[in-house]
PDB file of N, CA, C and O in Angstrom:
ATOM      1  N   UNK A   1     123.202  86.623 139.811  1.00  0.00           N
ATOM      2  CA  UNK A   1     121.943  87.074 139.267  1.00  0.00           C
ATOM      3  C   UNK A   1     120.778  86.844 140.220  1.00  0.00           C
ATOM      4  O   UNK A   1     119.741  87.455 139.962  1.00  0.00           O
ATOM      5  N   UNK A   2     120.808  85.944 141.425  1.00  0.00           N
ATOM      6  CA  UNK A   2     120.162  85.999 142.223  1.00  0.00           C
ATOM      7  C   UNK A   2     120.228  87.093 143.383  1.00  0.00           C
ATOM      8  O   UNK A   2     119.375  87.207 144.263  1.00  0.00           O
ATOM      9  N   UNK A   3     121.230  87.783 143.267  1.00  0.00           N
ATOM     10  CA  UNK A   3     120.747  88.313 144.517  1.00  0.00           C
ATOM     11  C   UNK A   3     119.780  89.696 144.381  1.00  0.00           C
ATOM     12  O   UNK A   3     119.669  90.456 143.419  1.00  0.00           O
ATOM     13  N   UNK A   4     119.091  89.740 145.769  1.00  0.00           N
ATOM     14  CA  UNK A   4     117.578  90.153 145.872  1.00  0.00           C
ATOM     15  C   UNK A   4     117.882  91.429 146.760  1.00  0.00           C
ATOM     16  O   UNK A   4     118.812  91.236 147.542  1.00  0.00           O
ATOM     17  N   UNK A   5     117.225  92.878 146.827  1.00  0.00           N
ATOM     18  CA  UNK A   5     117.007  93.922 147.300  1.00  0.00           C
ATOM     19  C   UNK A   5     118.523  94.758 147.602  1.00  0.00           C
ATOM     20  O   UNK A   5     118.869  95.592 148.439  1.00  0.00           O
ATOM     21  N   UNK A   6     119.178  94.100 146.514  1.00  0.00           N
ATOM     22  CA  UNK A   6     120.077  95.598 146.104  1.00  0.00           C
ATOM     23  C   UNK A   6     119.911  97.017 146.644  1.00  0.00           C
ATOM     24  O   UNK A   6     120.473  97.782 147.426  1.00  0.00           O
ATOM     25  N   UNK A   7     118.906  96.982 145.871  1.00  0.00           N
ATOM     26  CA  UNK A   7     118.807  98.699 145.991  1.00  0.00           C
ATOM     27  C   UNK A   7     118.283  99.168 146.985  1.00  0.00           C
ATOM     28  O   UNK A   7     118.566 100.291 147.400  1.00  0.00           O
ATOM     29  N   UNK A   8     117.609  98.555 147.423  1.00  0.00           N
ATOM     30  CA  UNK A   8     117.272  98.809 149.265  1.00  0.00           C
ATOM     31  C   UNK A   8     118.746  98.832 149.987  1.00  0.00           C
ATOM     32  O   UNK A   8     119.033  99.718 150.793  1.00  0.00           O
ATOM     33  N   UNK A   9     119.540  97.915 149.676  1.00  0.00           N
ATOM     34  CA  UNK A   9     120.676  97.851 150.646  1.00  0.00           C
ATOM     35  C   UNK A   9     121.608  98.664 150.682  1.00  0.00           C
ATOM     36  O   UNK A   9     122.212  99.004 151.699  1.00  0.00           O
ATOM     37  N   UNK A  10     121.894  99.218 149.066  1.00  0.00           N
ATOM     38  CA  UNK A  10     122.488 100.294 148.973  1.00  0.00           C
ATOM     39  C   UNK A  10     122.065 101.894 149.029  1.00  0.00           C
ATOM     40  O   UNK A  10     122.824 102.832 148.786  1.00  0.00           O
ATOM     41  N   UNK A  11     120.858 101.967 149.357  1.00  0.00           N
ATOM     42  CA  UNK A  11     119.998 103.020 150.127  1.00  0.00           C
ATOM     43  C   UNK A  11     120.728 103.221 151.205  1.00  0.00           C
ATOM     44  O   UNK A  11     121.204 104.318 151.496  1.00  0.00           O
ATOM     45  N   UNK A  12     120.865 102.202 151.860  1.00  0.00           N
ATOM     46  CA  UNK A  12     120.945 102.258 153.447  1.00  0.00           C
ATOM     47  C   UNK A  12     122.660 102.495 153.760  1.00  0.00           C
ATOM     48  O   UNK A  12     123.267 102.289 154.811  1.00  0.00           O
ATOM     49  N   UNK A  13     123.054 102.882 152.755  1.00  0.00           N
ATOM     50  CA  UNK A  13     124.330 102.929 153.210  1.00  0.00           C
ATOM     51  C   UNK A  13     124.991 104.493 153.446  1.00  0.00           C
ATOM     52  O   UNK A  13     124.785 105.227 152.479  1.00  0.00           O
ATOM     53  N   UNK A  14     125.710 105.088 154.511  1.00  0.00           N
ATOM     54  CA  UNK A  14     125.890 106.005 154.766  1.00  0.00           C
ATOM     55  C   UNK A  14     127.136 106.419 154.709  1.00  0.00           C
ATOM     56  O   UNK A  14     127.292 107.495 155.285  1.00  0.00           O
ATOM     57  N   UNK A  15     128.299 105.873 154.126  1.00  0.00           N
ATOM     58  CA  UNK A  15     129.247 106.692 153.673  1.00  0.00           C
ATOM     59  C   UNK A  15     129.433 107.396 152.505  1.00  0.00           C
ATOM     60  O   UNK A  15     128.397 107.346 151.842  1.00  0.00           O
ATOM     61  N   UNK A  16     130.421 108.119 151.886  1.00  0.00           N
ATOM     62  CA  UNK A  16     129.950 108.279 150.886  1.00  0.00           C
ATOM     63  C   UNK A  16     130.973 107.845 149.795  1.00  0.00           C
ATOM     64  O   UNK A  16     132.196 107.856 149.936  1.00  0.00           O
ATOM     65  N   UNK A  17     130.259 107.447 148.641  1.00  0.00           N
ATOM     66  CA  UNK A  17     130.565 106.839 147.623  1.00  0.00           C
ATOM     67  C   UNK A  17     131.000 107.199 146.163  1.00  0.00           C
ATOM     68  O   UNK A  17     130.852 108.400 145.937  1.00  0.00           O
ATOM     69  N   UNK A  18     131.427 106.580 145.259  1.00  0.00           N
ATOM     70  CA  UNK A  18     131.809 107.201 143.934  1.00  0.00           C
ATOM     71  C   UNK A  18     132.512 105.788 143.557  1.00  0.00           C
ATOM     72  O   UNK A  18     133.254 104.939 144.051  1.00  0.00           O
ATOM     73  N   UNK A  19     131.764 106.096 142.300  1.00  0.00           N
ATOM     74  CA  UNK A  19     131.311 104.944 141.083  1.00  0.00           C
ATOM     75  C   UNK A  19     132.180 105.037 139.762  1.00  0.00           C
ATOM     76  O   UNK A  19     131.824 105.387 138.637  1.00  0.00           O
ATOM     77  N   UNK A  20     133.215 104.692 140.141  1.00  0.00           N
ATOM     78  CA  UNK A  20     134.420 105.295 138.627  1.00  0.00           C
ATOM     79  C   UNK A  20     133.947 103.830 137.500  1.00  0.00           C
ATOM     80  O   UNK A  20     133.693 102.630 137.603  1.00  0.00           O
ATOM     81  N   UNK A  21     134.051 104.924 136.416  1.00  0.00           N
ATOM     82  CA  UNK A  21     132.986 103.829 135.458  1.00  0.00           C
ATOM     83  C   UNK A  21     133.847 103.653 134.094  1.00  0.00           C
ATOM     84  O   UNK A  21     133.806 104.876 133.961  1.00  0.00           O
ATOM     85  N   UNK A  22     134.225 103.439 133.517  1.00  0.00           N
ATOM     86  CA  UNK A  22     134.487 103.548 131.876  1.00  0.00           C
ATOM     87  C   UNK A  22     133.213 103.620 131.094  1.00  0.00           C
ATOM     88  O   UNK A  22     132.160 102.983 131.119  1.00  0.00           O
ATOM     89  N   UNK A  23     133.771 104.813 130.255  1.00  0.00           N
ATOM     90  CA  UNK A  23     132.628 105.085 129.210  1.00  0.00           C
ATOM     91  C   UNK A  23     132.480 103.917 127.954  1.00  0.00           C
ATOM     92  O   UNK A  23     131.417 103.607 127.416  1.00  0.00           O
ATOM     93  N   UNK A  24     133.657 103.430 127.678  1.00  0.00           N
ATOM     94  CA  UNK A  24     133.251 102.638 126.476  1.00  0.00           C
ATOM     95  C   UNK A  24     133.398 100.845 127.247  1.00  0.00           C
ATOM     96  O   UNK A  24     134.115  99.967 126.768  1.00  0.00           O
ATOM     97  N   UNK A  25     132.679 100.714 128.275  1.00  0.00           N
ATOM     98  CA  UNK A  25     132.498  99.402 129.186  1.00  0.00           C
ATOM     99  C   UNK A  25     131.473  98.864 128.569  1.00  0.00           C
ATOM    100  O   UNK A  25     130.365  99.390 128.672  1.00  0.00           O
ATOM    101  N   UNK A  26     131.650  97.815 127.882  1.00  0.00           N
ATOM    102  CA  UNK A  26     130.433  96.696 127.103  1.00  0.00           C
ATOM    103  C   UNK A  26     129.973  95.765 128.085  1.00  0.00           C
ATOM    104  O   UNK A  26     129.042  95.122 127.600  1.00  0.00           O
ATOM    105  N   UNK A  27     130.241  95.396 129.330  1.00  0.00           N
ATOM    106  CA  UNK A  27     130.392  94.829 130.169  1.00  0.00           C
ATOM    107  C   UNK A  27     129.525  95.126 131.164  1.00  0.00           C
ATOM    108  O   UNK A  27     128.720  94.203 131.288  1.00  0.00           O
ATOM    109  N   UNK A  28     129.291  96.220 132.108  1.00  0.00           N
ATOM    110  CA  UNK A  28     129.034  96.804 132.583  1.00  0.00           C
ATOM    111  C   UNK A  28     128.665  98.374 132.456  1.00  0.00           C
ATOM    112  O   UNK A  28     128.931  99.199 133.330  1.00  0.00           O
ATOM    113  N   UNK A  29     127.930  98.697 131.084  1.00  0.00           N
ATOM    114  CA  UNK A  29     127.759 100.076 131.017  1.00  0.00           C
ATOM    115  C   UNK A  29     127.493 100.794 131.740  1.00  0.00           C
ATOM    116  O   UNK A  29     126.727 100.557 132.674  1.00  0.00           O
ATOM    117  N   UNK A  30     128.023 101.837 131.535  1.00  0.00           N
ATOM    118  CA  UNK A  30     127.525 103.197 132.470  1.00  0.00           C
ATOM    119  C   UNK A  30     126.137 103.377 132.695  1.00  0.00           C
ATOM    120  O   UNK A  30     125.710 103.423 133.849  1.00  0.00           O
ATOM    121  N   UNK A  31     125.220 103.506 131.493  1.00  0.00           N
ATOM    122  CA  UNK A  31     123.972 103.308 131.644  1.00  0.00           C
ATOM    123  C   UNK A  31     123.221 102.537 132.462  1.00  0.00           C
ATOM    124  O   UNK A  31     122.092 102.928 132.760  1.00  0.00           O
ATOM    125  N   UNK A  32     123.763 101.211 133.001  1.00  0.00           N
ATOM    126  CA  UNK A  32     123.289 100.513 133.894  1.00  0.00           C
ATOM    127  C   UNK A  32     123.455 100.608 135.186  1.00  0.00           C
ATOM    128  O   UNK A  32     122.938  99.778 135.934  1.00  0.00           O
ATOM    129  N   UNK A  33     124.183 101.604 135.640  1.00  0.00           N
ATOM    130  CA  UNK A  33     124.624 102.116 137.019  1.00  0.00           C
ATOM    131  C   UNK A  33     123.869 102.895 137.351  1.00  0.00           C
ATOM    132  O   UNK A  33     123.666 102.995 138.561  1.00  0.00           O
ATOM    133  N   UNK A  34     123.188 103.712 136.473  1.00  0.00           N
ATOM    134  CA  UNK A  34     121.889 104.982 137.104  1.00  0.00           C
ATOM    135  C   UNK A  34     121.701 104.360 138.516  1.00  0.00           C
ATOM    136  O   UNK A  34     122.389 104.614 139.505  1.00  0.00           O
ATOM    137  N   UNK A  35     120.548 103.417 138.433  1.00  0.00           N
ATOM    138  CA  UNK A  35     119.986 103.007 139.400  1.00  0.00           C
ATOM    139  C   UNK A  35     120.333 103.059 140.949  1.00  0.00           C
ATOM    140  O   UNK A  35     119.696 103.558 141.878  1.00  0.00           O
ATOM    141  N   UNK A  36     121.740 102.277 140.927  1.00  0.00           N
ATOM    142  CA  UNK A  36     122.825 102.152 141.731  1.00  0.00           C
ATOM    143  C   UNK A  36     123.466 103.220 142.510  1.00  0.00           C
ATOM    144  O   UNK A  36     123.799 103.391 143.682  1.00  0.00           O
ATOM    145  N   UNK A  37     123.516 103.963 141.251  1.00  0.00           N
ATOM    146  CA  UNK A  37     124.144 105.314 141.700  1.00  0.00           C
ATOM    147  C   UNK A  37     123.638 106.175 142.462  1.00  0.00           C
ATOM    148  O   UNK A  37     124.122 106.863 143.360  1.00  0.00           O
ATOM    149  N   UNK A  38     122.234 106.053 141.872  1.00  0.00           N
ATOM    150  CA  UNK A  38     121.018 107.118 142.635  1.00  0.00           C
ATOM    151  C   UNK A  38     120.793 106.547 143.868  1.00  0.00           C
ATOM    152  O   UNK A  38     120.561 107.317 144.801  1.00  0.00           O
ATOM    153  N   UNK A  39     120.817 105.080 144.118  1.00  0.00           N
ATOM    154  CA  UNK A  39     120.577 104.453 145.934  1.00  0.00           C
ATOM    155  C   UNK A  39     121.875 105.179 146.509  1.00  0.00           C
ATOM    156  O   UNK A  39     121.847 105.908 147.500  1.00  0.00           O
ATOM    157  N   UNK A  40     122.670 104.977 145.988  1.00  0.00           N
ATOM    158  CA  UNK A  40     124.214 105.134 146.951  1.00  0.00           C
ATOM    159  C   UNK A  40     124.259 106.432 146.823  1.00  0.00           C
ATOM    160  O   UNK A  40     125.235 106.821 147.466  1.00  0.00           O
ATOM    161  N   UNK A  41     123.733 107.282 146.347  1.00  0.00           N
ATOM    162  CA  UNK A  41     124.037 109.426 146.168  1.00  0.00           C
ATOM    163  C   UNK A  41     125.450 109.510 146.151  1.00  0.00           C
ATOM    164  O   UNK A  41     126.193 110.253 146.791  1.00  0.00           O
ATOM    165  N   UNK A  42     125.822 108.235 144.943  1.00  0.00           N
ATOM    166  CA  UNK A  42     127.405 108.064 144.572  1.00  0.00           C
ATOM    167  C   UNK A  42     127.448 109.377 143.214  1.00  0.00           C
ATOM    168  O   UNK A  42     126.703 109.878 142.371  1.00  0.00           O
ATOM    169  N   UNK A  43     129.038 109.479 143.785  1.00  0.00           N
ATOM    170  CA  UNK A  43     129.854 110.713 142.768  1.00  0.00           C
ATOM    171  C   UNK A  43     129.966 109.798 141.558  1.00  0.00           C
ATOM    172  O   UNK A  43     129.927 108.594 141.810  1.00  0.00           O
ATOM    173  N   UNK A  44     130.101 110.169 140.275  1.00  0.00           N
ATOM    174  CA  UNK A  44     130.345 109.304 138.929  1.00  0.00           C
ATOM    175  C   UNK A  44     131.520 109.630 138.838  1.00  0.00           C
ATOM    176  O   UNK A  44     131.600 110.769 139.298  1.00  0.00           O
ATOM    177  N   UNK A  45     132.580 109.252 138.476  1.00  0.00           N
ATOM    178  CA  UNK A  45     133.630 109.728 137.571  1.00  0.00           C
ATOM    179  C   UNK A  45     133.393 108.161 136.207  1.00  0.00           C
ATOM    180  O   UNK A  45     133.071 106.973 136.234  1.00  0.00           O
ATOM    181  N   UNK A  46     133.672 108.860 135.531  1.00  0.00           N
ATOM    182  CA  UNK A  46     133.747 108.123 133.686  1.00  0.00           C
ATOM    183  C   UNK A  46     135.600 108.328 133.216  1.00  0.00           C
ATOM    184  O   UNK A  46     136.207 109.375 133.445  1.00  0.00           O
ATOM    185  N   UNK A  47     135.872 107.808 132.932  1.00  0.00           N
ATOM    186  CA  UNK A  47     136.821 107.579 132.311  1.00  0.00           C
ATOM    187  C   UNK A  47     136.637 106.969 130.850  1.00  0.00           C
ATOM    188  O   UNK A  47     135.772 106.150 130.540  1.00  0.00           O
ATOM    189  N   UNK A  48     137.544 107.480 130.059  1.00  0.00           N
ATOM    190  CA  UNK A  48     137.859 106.947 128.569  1.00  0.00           C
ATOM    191  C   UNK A  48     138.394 105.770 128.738  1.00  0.00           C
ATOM    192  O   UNK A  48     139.619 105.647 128.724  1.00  0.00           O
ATOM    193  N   UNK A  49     137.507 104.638 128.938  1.00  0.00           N
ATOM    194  CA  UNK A  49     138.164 103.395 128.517  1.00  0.00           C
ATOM    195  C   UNK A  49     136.805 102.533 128.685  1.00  0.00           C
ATOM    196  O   UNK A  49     135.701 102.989 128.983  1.00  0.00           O
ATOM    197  N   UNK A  50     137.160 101.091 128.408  1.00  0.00           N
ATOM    198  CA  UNK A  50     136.426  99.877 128.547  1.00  0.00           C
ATOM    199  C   UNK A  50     136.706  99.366 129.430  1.00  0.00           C
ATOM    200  O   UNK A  50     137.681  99.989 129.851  1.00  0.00           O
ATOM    201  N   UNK A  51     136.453  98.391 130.222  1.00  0.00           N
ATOM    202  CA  UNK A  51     135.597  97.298 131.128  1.00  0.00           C
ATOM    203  C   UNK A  51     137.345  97.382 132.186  1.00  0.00           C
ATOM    204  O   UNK A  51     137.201  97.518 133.401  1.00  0.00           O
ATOM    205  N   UNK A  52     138.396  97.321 131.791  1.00  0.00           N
ATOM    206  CA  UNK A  52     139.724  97.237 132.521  1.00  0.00           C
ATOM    207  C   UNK A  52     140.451  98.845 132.589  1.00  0.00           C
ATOM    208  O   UNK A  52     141.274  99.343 131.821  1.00  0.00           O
ATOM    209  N   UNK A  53     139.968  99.272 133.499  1.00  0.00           N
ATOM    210  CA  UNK A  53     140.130 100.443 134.282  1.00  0.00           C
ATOM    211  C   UNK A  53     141.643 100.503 134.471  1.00  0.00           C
ATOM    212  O   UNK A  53     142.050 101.577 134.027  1.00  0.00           O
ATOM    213  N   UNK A  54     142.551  99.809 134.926  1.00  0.00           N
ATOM    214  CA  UNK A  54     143.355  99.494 135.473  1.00  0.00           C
ATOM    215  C   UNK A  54     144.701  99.854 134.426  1.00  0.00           C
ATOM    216  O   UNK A  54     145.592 100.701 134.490  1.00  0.00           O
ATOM    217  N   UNK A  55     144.351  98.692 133.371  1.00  0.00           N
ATOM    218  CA  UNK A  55     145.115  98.697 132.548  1.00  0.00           C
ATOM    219  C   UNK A  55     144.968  99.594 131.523  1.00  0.00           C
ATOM    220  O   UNK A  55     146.030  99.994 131.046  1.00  0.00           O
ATOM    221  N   UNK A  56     143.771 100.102 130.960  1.00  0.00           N
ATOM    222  CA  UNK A  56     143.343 101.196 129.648  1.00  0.00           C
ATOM    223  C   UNK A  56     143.703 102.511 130.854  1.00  0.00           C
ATOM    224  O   UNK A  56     144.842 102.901 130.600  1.00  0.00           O
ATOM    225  N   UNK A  57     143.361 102.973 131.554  1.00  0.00           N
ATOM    226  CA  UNK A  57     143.805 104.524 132.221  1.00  0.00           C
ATOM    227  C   UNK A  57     143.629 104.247 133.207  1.00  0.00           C
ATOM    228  O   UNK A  57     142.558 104.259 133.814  1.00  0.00           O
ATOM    229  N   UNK A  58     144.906 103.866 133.653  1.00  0.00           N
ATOM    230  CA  UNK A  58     146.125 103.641 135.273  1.00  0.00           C
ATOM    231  C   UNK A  58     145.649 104.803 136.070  1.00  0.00           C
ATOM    232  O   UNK A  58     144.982 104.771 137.104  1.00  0.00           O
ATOM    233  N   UNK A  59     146.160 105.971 135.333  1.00  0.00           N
ATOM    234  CA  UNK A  59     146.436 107.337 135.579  1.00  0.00           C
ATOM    235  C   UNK A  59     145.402 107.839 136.050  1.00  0.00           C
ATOM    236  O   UNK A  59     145.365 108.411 137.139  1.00  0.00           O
ATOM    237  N   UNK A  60     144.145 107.638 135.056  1.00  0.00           N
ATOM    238  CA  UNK A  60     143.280 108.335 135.328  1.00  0.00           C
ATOM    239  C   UNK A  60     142.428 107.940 136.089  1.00  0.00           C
ATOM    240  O   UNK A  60     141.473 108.665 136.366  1.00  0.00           O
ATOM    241  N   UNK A  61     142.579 106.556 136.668  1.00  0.00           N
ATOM    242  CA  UNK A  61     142.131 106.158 137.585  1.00  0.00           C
ATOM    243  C   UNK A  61     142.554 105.965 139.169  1.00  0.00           C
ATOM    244  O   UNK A  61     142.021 105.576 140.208  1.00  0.00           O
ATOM    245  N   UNK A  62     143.842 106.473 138.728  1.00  0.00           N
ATOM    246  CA  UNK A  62     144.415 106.461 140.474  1.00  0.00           C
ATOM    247  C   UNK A  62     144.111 107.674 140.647  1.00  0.00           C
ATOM    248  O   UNK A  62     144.018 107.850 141.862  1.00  0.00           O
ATOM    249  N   UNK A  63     143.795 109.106 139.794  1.00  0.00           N
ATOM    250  CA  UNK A  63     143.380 110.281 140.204  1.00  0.00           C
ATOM    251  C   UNK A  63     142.116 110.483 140.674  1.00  0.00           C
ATOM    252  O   UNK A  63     141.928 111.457 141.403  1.00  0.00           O
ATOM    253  N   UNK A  64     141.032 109.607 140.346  1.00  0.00           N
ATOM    254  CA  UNK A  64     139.613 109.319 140.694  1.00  0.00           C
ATOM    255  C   UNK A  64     139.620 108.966 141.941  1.00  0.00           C
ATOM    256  O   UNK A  64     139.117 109.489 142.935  1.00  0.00           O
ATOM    257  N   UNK A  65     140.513 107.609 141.727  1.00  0.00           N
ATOM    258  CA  UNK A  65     140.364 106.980 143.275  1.00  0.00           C
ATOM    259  C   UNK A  65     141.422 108.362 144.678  1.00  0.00           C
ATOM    260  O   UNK A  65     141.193 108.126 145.864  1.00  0.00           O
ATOM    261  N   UNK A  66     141.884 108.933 144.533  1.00  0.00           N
ATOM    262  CA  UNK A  66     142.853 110.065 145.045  1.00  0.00           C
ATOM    263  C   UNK A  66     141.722 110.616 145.398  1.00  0.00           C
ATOM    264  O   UNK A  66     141.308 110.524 146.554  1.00  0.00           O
ATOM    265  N   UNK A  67     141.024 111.312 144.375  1.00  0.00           N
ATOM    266  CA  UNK A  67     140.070 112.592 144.698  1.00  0.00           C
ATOM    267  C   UNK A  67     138.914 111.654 145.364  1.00  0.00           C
ATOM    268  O   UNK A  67     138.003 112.480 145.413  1.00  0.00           O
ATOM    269  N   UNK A  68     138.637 111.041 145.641  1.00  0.00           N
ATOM    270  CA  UNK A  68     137.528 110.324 146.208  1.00  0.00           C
ATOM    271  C   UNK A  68     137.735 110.025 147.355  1.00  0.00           C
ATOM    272  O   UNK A  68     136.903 109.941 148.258  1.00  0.00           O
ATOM    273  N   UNK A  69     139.110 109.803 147.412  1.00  0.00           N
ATOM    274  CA  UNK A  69     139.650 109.649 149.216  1.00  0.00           C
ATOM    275  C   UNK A  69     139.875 110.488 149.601  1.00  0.00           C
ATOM    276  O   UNK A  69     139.717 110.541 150.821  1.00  0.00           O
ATOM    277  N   UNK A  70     140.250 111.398 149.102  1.00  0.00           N
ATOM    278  CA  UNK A  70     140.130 112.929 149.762  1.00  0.00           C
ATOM    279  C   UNK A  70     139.679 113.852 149.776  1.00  0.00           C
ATOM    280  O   UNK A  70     140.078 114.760 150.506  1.00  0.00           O
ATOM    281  N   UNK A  71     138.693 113.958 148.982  1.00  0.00           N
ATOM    282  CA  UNK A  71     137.828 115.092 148.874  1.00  0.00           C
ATOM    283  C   UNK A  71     136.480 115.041 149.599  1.00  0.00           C
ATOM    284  O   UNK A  71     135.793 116.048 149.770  1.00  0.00           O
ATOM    285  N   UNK A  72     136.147 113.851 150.003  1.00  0.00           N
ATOM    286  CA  UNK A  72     135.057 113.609 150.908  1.00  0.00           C
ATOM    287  C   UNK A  72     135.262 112.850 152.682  1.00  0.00           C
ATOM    288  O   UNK A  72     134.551 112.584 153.651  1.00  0.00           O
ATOM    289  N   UNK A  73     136.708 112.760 152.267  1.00  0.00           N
ATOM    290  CA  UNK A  73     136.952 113.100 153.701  1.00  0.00           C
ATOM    291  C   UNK A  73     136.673 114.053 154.962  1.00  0.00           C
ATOM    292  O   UNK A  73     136.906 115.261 154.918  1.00  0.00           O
ATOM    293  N   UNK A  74     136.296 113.580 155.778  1.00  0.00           N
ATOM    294  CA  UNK A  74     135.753 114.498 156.798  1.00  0.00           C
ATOM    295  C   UNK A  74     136.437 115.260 157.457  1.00  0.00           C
ATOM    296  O   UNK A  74     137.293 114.534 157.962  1.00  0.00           O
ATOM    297  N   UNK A  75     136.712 116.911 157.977  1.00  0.00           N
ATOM    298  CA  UNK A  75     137.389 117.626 158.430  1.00  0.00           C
ATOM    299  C   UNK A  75     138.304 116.786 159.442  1.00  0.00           C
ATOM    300  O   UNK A  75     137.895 115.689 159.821  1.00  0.00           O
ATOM    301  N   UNK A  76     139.416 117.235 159.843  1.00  0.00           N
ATOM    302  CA  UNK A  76     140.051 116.774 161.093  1.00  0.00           C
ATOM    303  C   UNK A  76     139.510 117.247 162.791  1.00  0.00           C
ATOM    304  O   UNK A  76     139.706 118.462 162.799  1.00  0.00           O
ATOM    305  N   UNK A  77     139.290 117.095 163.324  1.00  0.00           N
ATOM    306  CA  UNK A  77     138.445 117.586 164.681  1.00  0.00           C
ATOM    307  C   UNK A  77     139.627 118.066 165.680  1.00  0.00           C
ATOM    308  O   UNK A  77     140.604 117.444 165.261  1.00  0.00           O
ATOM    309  N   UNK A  78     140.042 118.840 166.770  1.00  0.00           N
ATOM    310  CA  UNK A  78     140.718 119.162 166.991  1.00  0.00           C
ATOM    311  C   UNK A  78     140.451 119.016 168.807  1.00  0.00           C
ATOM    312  O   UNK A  78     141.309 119.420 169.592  1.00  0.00           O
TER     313      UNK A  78
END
């Protein structure tokens, strides 16, 4: 809870990002990521579940994390 200029730091960051969230997260709501999201010009994906991603939708979270590694991957250079 101390730490200080977040959102400056995640401004400054230049890869790109995506924020897989659960919609029903009591923990960490979605709602509280705006902020975050908007420094980082992170992709959202939401999933149907609460706070354990992992265990509530496996599936639907290894497809998030899939499309996130590859879809913003950078061309191959030749």
């Amino acid at each position: 809870n101390a730490y200080r200029n977040g959102l400056e730091a995640a401004a400054r960051v230049a890869c790109p990002t995506t924020l897989v969230l659960g919609a029903r997260d009591q923990m960490t709501a979605p709602r509280h990521s705006a902020e975050i999201a908007a420094a980082l010009r992170a992709r959202i994906v939401t999933l149907a579940s609460g706070h354990s991603l992992m265990s509530e939708a496996p599936d639907a979270l290894l497809a998030a994390l899939r499309e996130a590694l590859t879809s913003r991957a950078p061309a191959p250079t030749s």
